[in-house]
């Protein structure tokens, strides 16, 4: 029985994946609380999905996957801002337009390369994919995100709760929103190796939705989100280790649903 | 556990980082005039027809002023314009000698229907504490202000509700909470948009005794519909058909602009 838990730990790739999921879960738990509470699930979905063409282009042209992903996320964010600046187009239509367009470009680029097999790991994540270099990048983005969230905690909480009051006292809620979106893009880019472009959005949304059911204030929501994300993430990694055909992203997201459903069934909403 | 959680978020960085205020506050001698408007014209939103035009009035410091008028006469628009939330089409407005702009801790505004994010997990006390943010800046932690918060909770009879999540409050309790936040802010001008609309008699008495207490030196401009209420005010402004009339100016302040 103990061997069941110990054996994967003897593998280097598993340890790297473990560290990666710990770091990604921490950032995702913190950012996810804002995403859920501010109802930004759709835009974070668009940001994470739109990573795909960037990653595909990076592989085709041979530059770093992270630059490609970051560039694609930036293009999507500016695209959404530009499209929704026209009054007739609401923001969620703009998000829908950019999301499907970027995804289509991604599929087009992948089909150009005639190598669908390599891309399943990009779409759904792979436990084998995280190398040392990735760990450095994940650590760096985690540090940036946690530091920013810590420094802006008071302002972000206020702007998420009462945007008008934030505006009145001069705490620039529009700027805070842009910062939050950039942090989401950064976190999505960092976790794309392990969870995959299609499923990174679940990393932000499901554990934090559990947190919102359980936490009484913002910090508690974040802590619950992080806890749920870490535990289910580790469970997902084990699942993916023993069922080699199951991509790690899919395994992790399946594991996320268990605490969410438990919280949903066993909390009374007052 | 409850004490442990926030302590993780205790901020050692704020000691190192410089204090960056949200906005620079200009201090100007206002010559005893709290609010002054000249030839003011505004629309409710950019692109809408003008809600009122050629509005002139002045309210001295310490005055409790009522703003009356039928529905849709532009009371809310006027208050939002004074708060800086609505651009003015024409004319000038000065509050304490300075044009409306964001980041002014000396001015508090309470909307008729506050646009709060629904189901945001926030306890009442923390919401009231947000009133102190106006005096802080970026990256700064708010340690002080506990005494002011306690006093405001006491004043508006919110002590027992302090740990209640904001989304579980009734309309009147929420109104009192936001008023407490404005109190904690220590504003010199309170712009209130029908603060009594959601209040029961008891809450109303609490709020009234706070607003009209002679020791409180702030200036109040309040939109209201209640004719019985009007005799308590020093000054009554009426908005109707796009113009503003000063029905009753503050006694003892000869400089009227009507």
Short mmCIF file of C-alpha atoms in Angstrom, two decimals:
data_model
loop_
_atom_site.label_atom_id
_atom_site.label_comp_id
_atom_site.label_asym_id
_atom_site.label_seq_id
_atom_site.Cartn_x
_atom_site.Cartn_y
_atom_site.Cartn_z
CA UNK A 1 0.00 0.00 0.00
CA UNK A 2 2.72 2.45 1.02
CA UNK A 3 4.62 1.40 -2.03
CA UNK A 4 1.71 2.65 -4.09
CA UNK A 5 2.51 6.19 -2.92
CA UNK A 6 6.28 5.85 -2.72
CA UNK A 7 6.96 4.30 -6.07
CA UNK A 8 6.10 7.33 -8.25
CA UNK A 9 8.26 9.50 -5.99
CA UNK A 10 11.33 7.56 -7.14
CA UNK A 11 10.85 8.97 -10.61
CA UNK A 12 12.40 12.34 -11.35
CA UNK A 13 9.72 13.39 -13.78
CA UNK A 14 7.03 12.72 -11.19
CA UNK A 15 8.79 14.87 -8.61
CA UNK A 16 9.08 17.69 -11.10
CA UNK A 17 5.40 17.39 -11.94
CA UNK A 18 4.64 17.42 -8.22
CA UNK A 19 6.53 20.66 -7.64
CA UNK A 20 4.87 22.15 -10.71
CA UNK A 21 1.38 21.28 -9.49
CA UNK A 22 2.13 22.70 -6.02
CA UNK A 23 3.20 26.03 -7.50
CA UNK A 24 0.45 26.20 -10.12
CA UNK A 25 -2.20 25.32 -7.56
CA UNK A 26 -1.08 28.14 -5.30
CA UNK A 27 -1.32 30.78 -8.00
CA UNK A 28 -4.51 29.32 -9.43
CA UNK A 29 -6.18 29.24 -6.01
CA UNK A 30 -5.44 32.92 -5.40
CA UNK A 31 -6.30 34.17 -8.88
CA UNK A 32 -9.29 31.85 -9.14
CA UNK A 33 -10.97 33.47 -6.14
CA UNK A 34 -11.05 36.76 -8.04
CA UNK A 35 -12.10 35.07 -11.28
CA UNK A 36 -15.09 33.41 -9.62
CA UNK A 37 -16.14 36.35 -7.48
CA UNK A 38 -15.80 38.90 -10.28
CA UNK A 39 -17.52 36.58 -12.75
CA UNK A 40 -14.55 36.54 -15.11
CA UNK A 41 -14.70 32.81 -15.88
CA UNK A 42 -15.40 33.35 -19.57
CA UNK A 43 -12.56 35.79 -20.17
CA UNK A 44 -10.09 33.58 -18.30
CA UNK A 45 -11.34 30.70 -20.41
CA UNK A 46 -10.59 32.71 -23.55
CA UNK A 47 -7.14 33.68 -22.32
CA UNK A 48 -6.16 30.10 -21.55
CA UNK A 49 -7.58 28.62 -24.75
CA UNK A 50 -5.98 31.24 -26.94
CA UNK A 51 -2.58 30.03 -25.80
CA UNK A 52 -2.93 27.24 -28.33
CA UNK A 53 -1.97 29.13 -31.54
CA UNK A 54 0.99 30.69 -29.72
CA UNK A 55 2.24 27.31 -28.61
CA UNK A 56 1.69 25.78 -32.05
CA UNK A 57 3.52 28.64 -33.74
CA UNK A 58 6.36 28.31 -31.27
CA UNK A 59 6.77 24.64 -32.10
CA UNK A 60 6.51 25.20 -35.86
CA UNK A 61 9.01 28.05 -35.88
CA UNK A 62 11.19 26.70 -33.13
CA UNK A 63 11.17 29.40 -30.46
CA UNK A 64 10.33 29.08 -26.80
CA UNK A 65 6.85 27.81 -26.09
CA UNK A 66 6.41 30.34 -23.30
CA UNK A 67 7.00 33.37 -25.49
CA UNK A 68 4.53 32.02 -28.03
CA UNK A 69 1.91 31.42 -25.35
CA UNK A 70 2.43 34.81 -23.73
CA UNK A 71 2.25 36.58 -27.09
CA UNK A 72 -0.98 34.80 -27.99
CA UNK A 73 -2.53 35.69 -24.63
CA UNK A 74 -1.57 39.34 -25.10
CA UNK A 75 -3.06 39.39 -28.61
CA UNK A 76 -6.30 37.92 -27.26
CA UNK A 77 -6.51 40.42 -24.41
CA UNK A 78 -5.91 43.42 -26.66
CA UNK A 79 -8.29 41.96 -29.23
CA UNK A 80 -11.06 41.66 -26.65
CA UNK A 81 -10.45 45.19 -25.40
CA UNK A 82 -10.46 46.57 -28.95
CA UNK A 83 -13.53 44.66 -30.15
CA UNK A 84 -15.59 45.54 -27.09
CA UNK A 85 -14.68 49.22 -27.32
CA UNK A 86 -17.44 49.52 -29.92
CA UNK A 87 -20.68 50.00 -28.01
CA UNK A 88 -22.80 47.58 -30.03
CA UNK A 89 -20.52 44.64 -29.25
CA UNK A 90 -20.74 43.60 -25.62
CA UNK A 91 -17.69 42.26 -23.88
CA UNK A 92 -18.82 38.64 -23.84
CA UNK A 93 -19.47 38.72 -27.59
CA UNK A 94 -15.96 40.09 -28.05
CA UNK A 95 -14.59 37.31 -25.86
CA UNK A 96 -16.51 34.73 -27.88
CA UNK A 97 -15.18 36.12 -31.15
CA UNK A 98 -11.55 36.19 -30.04
CA UNK A 99 -11.77 32.80 -28.36
CA UNK A 100 -13.07 30.96 -31.40
CA UNK A 101 -10.83 32.85 -33.82
CA UNK A 102 -7.64 32.20 -31.87
CA UNK A 103 -8.57 28.58 -31.38
CA UNK A 104 -9.25 28.16 -35.09
CA UNK A 105 -5.86 29.65 -35.89
CA UNK A 106 -4.32 27.21 -33.44
CA UNK A 107 -6.01 24.22 -35.07
CA UNK A 108 -4.91 25.52 -38.48
CA UNK A 109 -1.30 25.78 -37.37
CA UNK A 110 -1.38 22.31 -35.86
CA UNK A 111 -2.78 20.78 -39.05
CA UNK A 112 0.01 22.53 -40.99
CA UNK A 113 2.58 20.64 -38.99
CA UNK A 114 1.03 17.21 -39.70
CA UNK A 115 1.87 16.05 -36.22
CA UNK A 116 -1.30 15.70 -34.18
CA UNK A 117 0.33 13.27 -31.78
CA UNK A 118 2.74 15.84 -30.35
CA UNK A 119 -0.09 18.17 -29.73
CA UNK A 120 -2.28 15.99 -27.54
CA UNK A 121 0.12 16.72 -24.70
CA UNK A 122 -0.24 20.44 -25.41
CA UNK A 123 -4.01 20.21 -25.39
CA UNK A 124 -4.46 18.01 -22.34
CA UNK A 125 -1.13 18.16 -20.54
CA UNK A 126 1.43 15.50 -19.86
CA UNK A 127 3.03 14.30 -16.67
CA UNK A 128 6.26 13.71 -18.58
CA UNK A 129 6.48 17.14 -20.11
CA UNK A 130 7.79 19.23 -17.21
CA UNK A 131 11.57 19.65 -17.38
CA UNK A 132 13.98 21.64 -15.21
CA UNK A 133 13.69 24.72 -17.37
CA UNK A 134 9.90 24.66 -17.00
CA UNK A 135 10.23 24.48 -13.25
CA UNK A 136 12.29 27.66 -13.24
CA UNK A 137 9.72 29.44 -15.32
CA UNK A 138 6.84 28.23 -13.15
CA UNK A 139 8.70 29.33 -10.01
CA UNK A 140 9.37 32.75 -11.47
CA UNK A 141 5.77 33.34 -12.55
CA UNK A 142 4.50 32.06 -9.20
CA UNK A 143 6.72 34.55 -7.40
CA UNK A 144 5.58 37.42 -9.62
CA UNK A 145 1.90 36.56 -9.25
CA UNK A 146 1.92 36.00 -5.50
CA UNK A 147 3.90 39.17 -4.90
CA UNK A 148 1.56 41.25 -7.05
CA UNK A 149 -1.53 39.80 -5.41
CA UNK A 150 -0.09 40.41 -1.97
CA UNK A 151 0.82 44.00 -2.72
CA UNK A 152 -2.53 44.79 -4.30
CA UNK A 153 -4.67 42.66 -1.98
CA UNK A 154 -6.50 45.56 -0.35
CA UNK A 155 -7.19 47.32 -3.64
CA UNK A 156 -8.21 44.19 -5.53
CA UNK A 157 -10.60 43.18 -2.77
CA UNK A 158 -12.18 46.63 -2.74
CA UNK A 159 -12.42 46.92 -6.53
CA UNK A 160 -13.93 43.43 -6.77
CA UNK A 161 -16.51 44.18 -4.10
CA UNK A 162 -17.48 47.77 -4.85
CA UNK A 163 -16.02 49.09 -8.08
CA UNK A 164 -17.66 52.49 -7.78
CA UNK A 165 -16.22 53.16 -4.35
CA UNK A 166 -12.78 52.08 -5.57
CA UNK A 167 -13.16 54.59 -8.38
CA UNK A 168 -14.25 57.30 -5.95
CA UNK A 169 -11.24 57.00 -3.70
CA UNK A 170 -8.96 56.85 -6.75
CA UNK A 171 -7.93 53.19 -6.59
CA UNK A 172 -8.21 52.82 -10.41
CA UNK A 173 -10.39 49.69 -10.80
CA UNK A 174 -9.92 49.60 -14.59
CA UNK A 175 -6.15 49.37 -14.19
CA UNK A 176 -6.55 46.68 -11.53
CA UNK A 177 -8.68 44.65 -13.94
CA UNK A 178 -5.99 44.80 -16.62
CA UNK A 179 -3.35 43.75 -14.08
CA UNK A 180 -5.54 40.84 -13.01
CA UNK A 181 -5.98 39.71 -16.62
CA UNK A 182 -2.23 39.85 -17.21
CA UNK A 183 -1.61 37.77 -14.09
CA UNK A 184 -4.19 35.22 -15.28
CA UNK A 185 -2.43 34.99 -18.66
CA UNK A 186 0.92 34.54 -16.92
CA UNK A 187 -0.42 31.78 -14.66
CA UNK A 188 -2.09 30.03 -17.59
CA UNK A 189 1.13 30.10 -19.60
CA UNK A 190 3.08 28.63 -16.70
CA UNK A 191 0.73 25.71 -16.17
CA UNK A 192 0.17 24.83 -19.83
CA UNK A 193 2.80 22.03 -19.82
CA UNK A 194 1.17 20.07 -17.05
CA UNK A 195 -2.52 20.72 -17.59
CA UNK A 196 -2.70 21.57 -21.28
CA UNK A 197 -4.14 24.53 -23.15
CA UNK A 198 -7.69 23.17 -23.14
CA UNK A 199 -7.89 22.43 -19.45
CA UNK A 200 -5.88 25.19 -17.70
CA UNK A 201 -9.07 27.14 -17.27
CA UNK A 202 -10.35 24.41 -14.93
CA UNK A 203 -7.34 25.01 -12.70
CA UNK A 204 -8.62 28.51 -11.97
CA UNK A 205 -12.30 27.82 -11.81
CA UNK A 206 -13.13 24.51 -10.14
CA UNK A 207 -11.02 24.68 -6.94
CA UNK A 208 -12.00 28.31 -6.40
CA UNK A 209 -15.66 27.54 -6.95
CA UNK A 210 -15.23 25.01 -4.14
CA UNK A 211 -13.51 27.72 -2.09
CA UNK A 212 -16.36 30.16 -2.61
CA UNK A 213 -18.77 27.57 -1.22
CA UNK A 214 -16.64 27.09 1.89
CA UNK A 215 -14.90 30.39 2.68
CA UNK A 216 -16.38 33.26 4.68
CA UNK A 217 -14.00 35.94 3.43
CA UNK A 218 -11.65 36.43 0.53
CA UNK A 219 -8.57 35.02 2.28
CA UNK A 220 -10.47 31.93 3.36
CA UNK A 221 -11.80 31.43 -0.17
CA UNK A 222 -8.22 31.59 -1.46
CA UNK A 223 -6.93 29.17 1.18
CA UNK A 224 -9.69 26.65 0.46
CA UNK A 225 -9.04 27.01 -3.25
CA UNK A 226 -5.33 26.39 -2.83
CA UNK A 227 -5.91 23.42 -0.52
CA UNK A 228 -8.41 21.78 -2.84
CA UNK A 229 -6.23 22.45 -5.88
CA UNK A 230 -3.13 20.96 -4.27
CA UNK A 231 -4.79 17.83 -2.89
CA UNK A 232 -6.78 17.05 -6.03
CA UNK A 233 -3.79 17.96 -8.16
CA UNK A 234 -1.60 15.43 -6.40
CA UNK A 235 -4.35 12.82 -6.64
CA UNK A 236 -4.60 13.58 -10.35
CA UNK A 237 -0.87 13.10 -10.83
CA UNK A 238 -1.01 9.67 -9.16
CA UNK A 239 -3.98 8.76 -11.34
CA UNK A 240 -2.09 9.84 -14.43
CA UNK A 241 0.98 7.90 -13.28
CA UNK A 242 -0.84 4.61 -12.91
CA UNK A 243 -3.03 5.03 -15.99
CA UNK A 244 -0.35 5.97 -18.46
CA UNK A 245 -2.82 6.67 -21.24
CA UNK A 246 -4.65 9.31 -19.19
CA UNK A 247 -3.23 12.82 -19.79
CA UNK A 248 -2.35 14.55 -16.53
CA UNK A 249 -4.60 17.54 -17.27
CA UNK A 250 -7.64 15.35 -17.66
CA UNK A 251 -6.79 13.34 -14.54
CA UNK A 252 -6.36 16.49 -12.44
CA UNK A 253 -9.59 18.08 -13.62
CA UNK A 254 -11.52 14.88 -12.91
CA UNK A 255 -10.08 14.91 -9.39
CA UNK A 256 -11.12 18.56 -8.94
CA UNK A 257 -14.74 17.62 -9.34
CA UNK A 258 -14.79 15.38 -6.26
CA UNK A 259 -14.25 18.07 -3.59
CA UNK A 260 -16.45 20.45 -5.56
CA UNK A 261 -19.34 18.03 -5.59
CA UNK A 262 -18.76 17.21 -1.92
CA UNK A 263 -18.81 20.89 -1.01
CA UNK A 264 -21.87 21.45 -3.16
CA UNK A 265 -23.76 18.62 -1.53
CA UNK A 266 -22.73 19.18 2.06
CA UNK A 267 -22.87 22.95 2.47
CA UNK A 268 -26.08 24.68 3.26
CA UNK A 269 -26.26 28.00 1.50
CA UNK A 270 -27.77 30.48 3.94
CA UNK B 1 -7.54 29.56 12.91
CA UNK B 2 -9.27 32.89 12.58
CA UNK B 3 -6.28 34.78 13.86
CA UNK B 4 -3.88 32.63 11.95
CA UNK B 5 -5.33 33.19 8.49
CA UNK B 6 -4.94 36.97 8.23
CA UNK B 7 -1.49 36.76 9.77
CA UNK B 8 -0.26 34.92 6.67
CA UNK B 9 -1.26 37.99 4.78
CA UNK B 10 0.49 40.36 7.18
CA UNK B 11 2.62 42.54 5.00
CA UNK B 12 6.28 43.05 5.83
CA UNK B 13 6.76 44.68 2.45
CA UNK B 14 4.69 47.73 3.27
CA UNK B 15 7.43 48.75 5.70
CA UNK B 16 9.96 48.90 2.86
CA UNK B 17 7.82 50.28 0.08
CA UNK B 18 7.11 53.99 -0.18
CA UNK B 19 3.58 55.22 0.49
CA UNK B 20 1.97 56.02 -2.84
CA UNK B 21 -1.32 57.89 -2.36
CA UNK B 22 -4.22 57.00 -4.67
CA UNK B 23 -4.45 60.62 -5.73
CA UNK B 24 -2.89 63.90 -4.69
CA UNK B 25 -5.29 66.01 -2.71
CA UNK B 26 -5.24 69.74 -3.32
CA UNK B 27 -5.87 71.83 -0.22
CA UNK B 28 -7.52 75.12 -1.07
CA UNK B 29 -9.12 77.70 1.16
CA UNK B 30 -12.82 77.32 0.38
CA UNK B 31 -13.97 80.46 2.30
CA UNK B 32 -16.62 78.53 4.16
CA UNK B 33 -18.35 77.32 1.01
CA UNK B 34 -18.70 73.54 0.84
CA UNK B 35 -20.36 73.08 -2.54
CA UNK B 36 -20.64 75.64 -5.28
CA UNK B 37 -22.06 75.21 -8.79
CA UNK B 38 -22.16 77.76 -11.58
CA UNK B 39 -24.08 77.43 -14.85
CA UNK B 40 -23.96 73.68 -14.43
CA UNK B 41 -25.45 71.47 -17.14
CA UNK B 42 -25.27 67.67 -17.17
CA UNK B 43 -26.76 64.60 -18.74
CA UNK B 44 -27.29 61.32 -16.92
CA UNK B 45 -24.88 59.53 -19.26
CA UNK B 46 -22.70 60.72 -22.12
CA UNK B 47 -24.93 61.05 -25.18
CA UNK B 48 -28.15 61.42 -23.19
CA UNK B 49 -30.22 64.63 -23.29
CA UNK B 50 -29.39 67.23 -20.63
CA UNK B 51 -30.97 66.43 -17.26
CA UNK B 52 -30.72 70.06 -16.14
CA UNK B 53 -29.09 73.30 -17.25
CA UNK B 54 -28.00 76.63 -15.75
CA UNK B 55 -27.89 75.28 -12.24
CA UNK B 56 -26.44 77.73 -9.73
CA UNK B 57 -26.24 77.19 -6.02
CA UNK B 58 -23.88 77.29 -3.11
CA UNK B 59 -23.98 75.44 0.17
CA UNK B 60 -21.96 76.75 3.11
CA UNK B 61 -19.88 74.42 5.26
CA UNK B 62 -21.81 72.68 8.00
CA UNK B 63 -25.15 73.10 6.27
CA UNK B 64 -27.63 70.21 6.01
CA UNK B 65 -29.16 70.61 2.59
CA UNK B 66 -32.04 68.68 1.03
CA UNK B 67 -32.35 68.11 -2.69
CA UNK B 68 -35.95 67.55 -3.72
CA UNK B 69 -37.77 67.08 -6.98
CA UNK B 70 -39.95 64.53 -8.79
CA UNK B 71 -38.60 61.25 -10.17
CA UNK B 72 -36.32 61.72 -13.12
CA UNK B 73 -35.66 65.38 -12.36
CA UNK B 74 -31.93 64.76 -12.19
CA UNK B 75 -31.27 64.54 -8.45
CA UNK B 76 -29.12 61.45 -8.78
CA UNK B 77 -27.31 62.90 -11.78
CA UNK B 78 -26.49 66.05 -9.82
CA UNK B 79 -25.16 64.05 -6.87
CA UNK B 80 -23.11 61.77 -9.14
CA UNK B 81 -21.69 64.81 -10.90
CA UNK B 82 -20.68 66.36 -7.59
CA UNK B 83 -19.02 63.07 -6.62
CA UNK B 84 -17.07 63.10 -9.90
CA UNK B 85 -18.72 59.97 -11.29
CA UNK B 86 -20.46 61.82 -14.10
CA UNK B 87 -18.75 64.25 -16.49
CA UNK B 88 -20.25 67.74 -16.61
CA UNK B 89 -21.31 69.10 -19.95
CA UNK B 90 -21.05 72.78 -19.07
CA UNK B 91 -20.28 75.06 -16.16
CA UNK B 92 -18.14 74.68 -13.07
CA UNK B 93 -18.48 72.84 -9.79
CA UNK B 94 -16.29 73.19 -6.74
CA UNK B 95 -16.36 71.12 -3.62
CA UNK B 96 -14.27 72.65 -0.84
CA UNK B 97 -12.74 74.82 -3.53
CA UNK B 98 -11.67 71.99 -5.86
CA UNK B 99 -13.37 70.54 -8.94
CA UNK B 100 -14.81 67.02 -8.53
CA UNK B 101 -12.25 64.33 -9.19
CA UNK B 102 -11.41 60.87 -7.92
CA UNK B 103 -9.33 60.21 -4.87
CA UNK B 104 -10.85 62.83 -2.60
CA UNK B 105 -11.04 61.43 0.88
CA UNK B 106 -12.90 64.53 2.11
CA UNK B 107 -16.00 63.70 0.08
CA UNK B 108 -18.22 60.66 0.56
CA UNK B 109 -20.98 59.55 -1.76
CA UNK B 110 -23.70 57.04 -1.07
CA UNK B 111 -25.57 55.78 -4.12
CA UNK B 112 -29.30 55.11 -4.13
CA UNK B 113 -28.69 51.56 -5.33
CA UNK B 114 -25.10 50.64 -4.53
CA UNK B 115 -23.62 48.43 -7.25
CA UNK B 116 -22.01 45.78 -5.10
CA UNK B 117 -20.75 42.47 -6.42
CA UNK B 118 -23.41 39.96 -5.32
CA UNK B 119 -22.37 37.19 -2.92
CA UNK B 120 -18.92 38.63 -2.34
CA UNK B 121 -17.62 37.00 0.84
CA UNK B 122 -16.94 40.04 2.98
CA UNK B 123 -17.77 40.59 6.60
CA UNK B 124 -19.51 43.79 7.60
CA UNK B 125 -16.61 45.02 9.69
CA UNK B 126 -14.20 44.66 6.80
CA UNK B 127 -16.59 46.57 4.55
CA UNK B 128 -16.73 49.43 7.05
CA UNK B 129 -12.95 49.31 7.31
CA UNK B 130 -12.74 50.03 3.59
CA UNK B 131 -13.69 53.58 4.50
CA UNK B 132 -10.17 54.07 5.86
CA UNK B 133 -8.62 53.12 2.51
CA UNK B 134 -9.27 56.62 1.21
CA UNK B 135 -6.59 57.86 3.58
CA UNK B 136 -4.14 55.15 2.65
CA UNK B 137 -2.33 54.59 -0.58
CA UNK B 138 -1.14 51.72 -2.72
CA UNK B 139 0.65 48.84 -0.93
CA UNK B 140 -0.20 50.27 2.46
CA UNK B 141 -1.64 48.12 5.20
CA UNK B 142 -4.45 49.51 7.35
CA UNK B 143 -3.62 48.81 10.95
CA UNK B 144 -5.09 51.85 12.60
CA UNK B 145 -8.68 52.99 12.35
CA UNK B 146 -9.99 50.26 14.67
CA UNK B 147 -11.29 52.86 17.11
CA UNK B 148 -13.04 54.78 14.33
CA UNK B 149 -14.63 51.56 13.06
CA UNK B 150 -15.88 50.64 16.52
CA UNK B 151 -17.32 54.10 16.94
CA UNK B 152 -19.08 53.99 13.58
CA UNK B 153 -20.51 50.53 14.28
CA UNK B 154 -21.74 51.79 17.62
CA UNK B 155 -23.21 54.94 16.15
CA UNK B 156 -25.23 53.12 13.52
CA UNK B 157 -26.12 50.22 15.78
CA UNK B 158 -24.28 47.58 13.78
CA UNK B 159 -22.26 46.01 16.61
CA UNK B 160 -24.10 42.67 16.62
CA UNK B 161 -23.87 42.36 12.87
CA UNK B 162 -20.12 42.99 12.63
CA UNK B 163 -19.26 39.42 11.55
CA UNK B 164 -22.23 39.00 9.23
CA UNK B 165 -21.39 38.61 5.52
CA UNK B 166 -22.46 41.72 3.64
CA UNK B 167 -24.64 39.78 1.18
CA UNK B 168 -26.78 38.50 4.02
CA UNK B 169 -27.74 41.98 5.20
CA UNK B 170 -31.14 43.46 4.55
CA UNK B 171 -31.47 46.60 2.46
CA UNK B 172 -31.65 48.86 5.49
CA UNK B 173 -28.75 47.18 7.26
CA UNK B 174 -26.66 47.51 4.11
CA UNK B 175 -27.56 51.18 3.85
CA UNK B 176 -26.42 51.68 7.45
CA UNK B 177 -23.22 49.73 6.75
CA UNK B 178 -22.34 51.95 3.81
CA UNK B 179 -23.14 55.01 5.88
CA UNK B 180 -20.80 53.67 8.54
CA UNK B 181 -18.14 53.32 5.85
CA UNK B 182 -18.66 56.95 4.90
CA UNK B 183 -18.34 57.91 8.58
CA UNK B 184 -15.10 56.02 8.96
CA UNK B 185 -13.82 57.86 5.92
CA UNK B 186 -14.26 61.01 8.00
CA UNK B 187 -15.58 62.95 5.03
CA UNK B 188 -16.40 66.64 5.32
CA UNK B 189 -19.09 66.48 2.66
CA UNK B 190 -21.65 63.69 2.52
CA UNK B 191 -23.53 63.30 -0.75
CA UNK B 192 -26.44 60.98 -0.03
CA UNK B 193 -28.89 59.71 -2.60
CA UNK B 194 -32.15 58.89 -0.83
CA UNK B 195 -30.52 57.25 2.17
CA UNK B 196 -33.87 56.70 3.87
CA UNK B 197 -35.47 54.80 1.01
CA UNK B 198 -34.72 51.34 2.41
CA UNK B 199 -34.82 52.12 6.10
CA UNK B 200 -37.41 51.17 8.69
CA UNK B 201 -38.43 53.66 11.38
CA UNK B 202 -35.80 52.57 13.86
CA UNK B 203 -32.91 52.56 11.39
CA UNK B 204 -34.13 55.88 10.14
CA UNK B 205 -34.04 57.40 13.60
CA UNK B 206 -30.51 56.11 14.08
CA UNK B 207 -29.35 57.59 10.79
CA UNK B 208 -31.18 60.86 11.32
CA UNK B 209 -29.80 61.43 14.77
CA UNK B 210 -26.36 60.88 13.29
CA UNK B 211 -26.82 63.19 10.31
CA UNK B 212 -28.49 66.03 12.18
CA UNK B 213 -26.40 65.87 15.33
CA UNK B 214 -25.15 69.39 15.88
CA UNK B 215 -21.73 68.18 16.98
CA UNK B 216 -21.04 66.59 13.61
CA UNK B 217 -19.48 69.35 11.58
CA UNK B 218 -19.87 67.85 8.12
CA UNK B 219 -21.93 69.25 5.27
CA UNK B 220 -24.76 67.08 4.00
CA UNK B 221 -26.48 67.21 0.63
CA UNK B 222 -29.23 64.64 0.53
CA UNK B 223 -31.76 63.74 -2.13
CA UNK B 224 -35.08 63.02 -0.48
CA UNK B 225 -38.78 62.63 -1.24
CA UNK B 226 -40.23 63.07 2.19
CA UNK B 227 -42.02 66.43 2.70
CA UNK B 228 -42.35 65.89 6.46
CA UNK B 229 -38.61 65.65 6.67
CA UNK B 230 -37.86 69.03 5.17
CA UNK B 231 -38.12 71.23 8.24
CA UNK B 232 -35.04 69.63 9.74
CA UNK B 233 -32.85 70.88 6.91
CA UNK B 234 -31.12 74.25 6.84
CA UNK B 235 -31.43 74.55 3.12
CA UNK B 236 -33.71 73.13 0.46
CA UNK B 237 -32.87 72.89 -3.24
CA UNK B 238 -35.54 71.88 -5.71
CA UNK B 239 -34.80 70.38 -9.10
CA UNK B 240 -37.72 70.48 -11.50
CA UNK B 241 -38.09 70.75 -15.27
CA UNK B 242 -34.35 70.92 -15.72
CA UNK B 243 -33.75 73.91 -13.44
CA UNK B 244 -32.78 74.27 -9.83
CA UNK B 245 -34.40 76.64 -7.35
CA UNK B 246 -33.13 77.38 -3.88
CA UNK B 247 -36.32 77.32 -1.84
CA UNK B 248 -34.78 78.00 1.48
CA UNK B 249 -31.19 79.02 1.95
CA UNK B 250 -29.04 78.47 4.99
CA UNK B 251 -29.74 81.05 7.67
CA UNK B 252 -26.84 83.17 8.74
CA UNK B 253 -25.01 82.79 5.48
CA UNK B 254 -25.67 85.92 3.41
CA UNK B 255 -23.70 84.94 0.34
CA UNK B 256 -26.40 83.30 -1.71
CA UNK B 257 -26.08 82.76 -5.42
CA UNK B 258 -29.69 82.19 -6.41
#
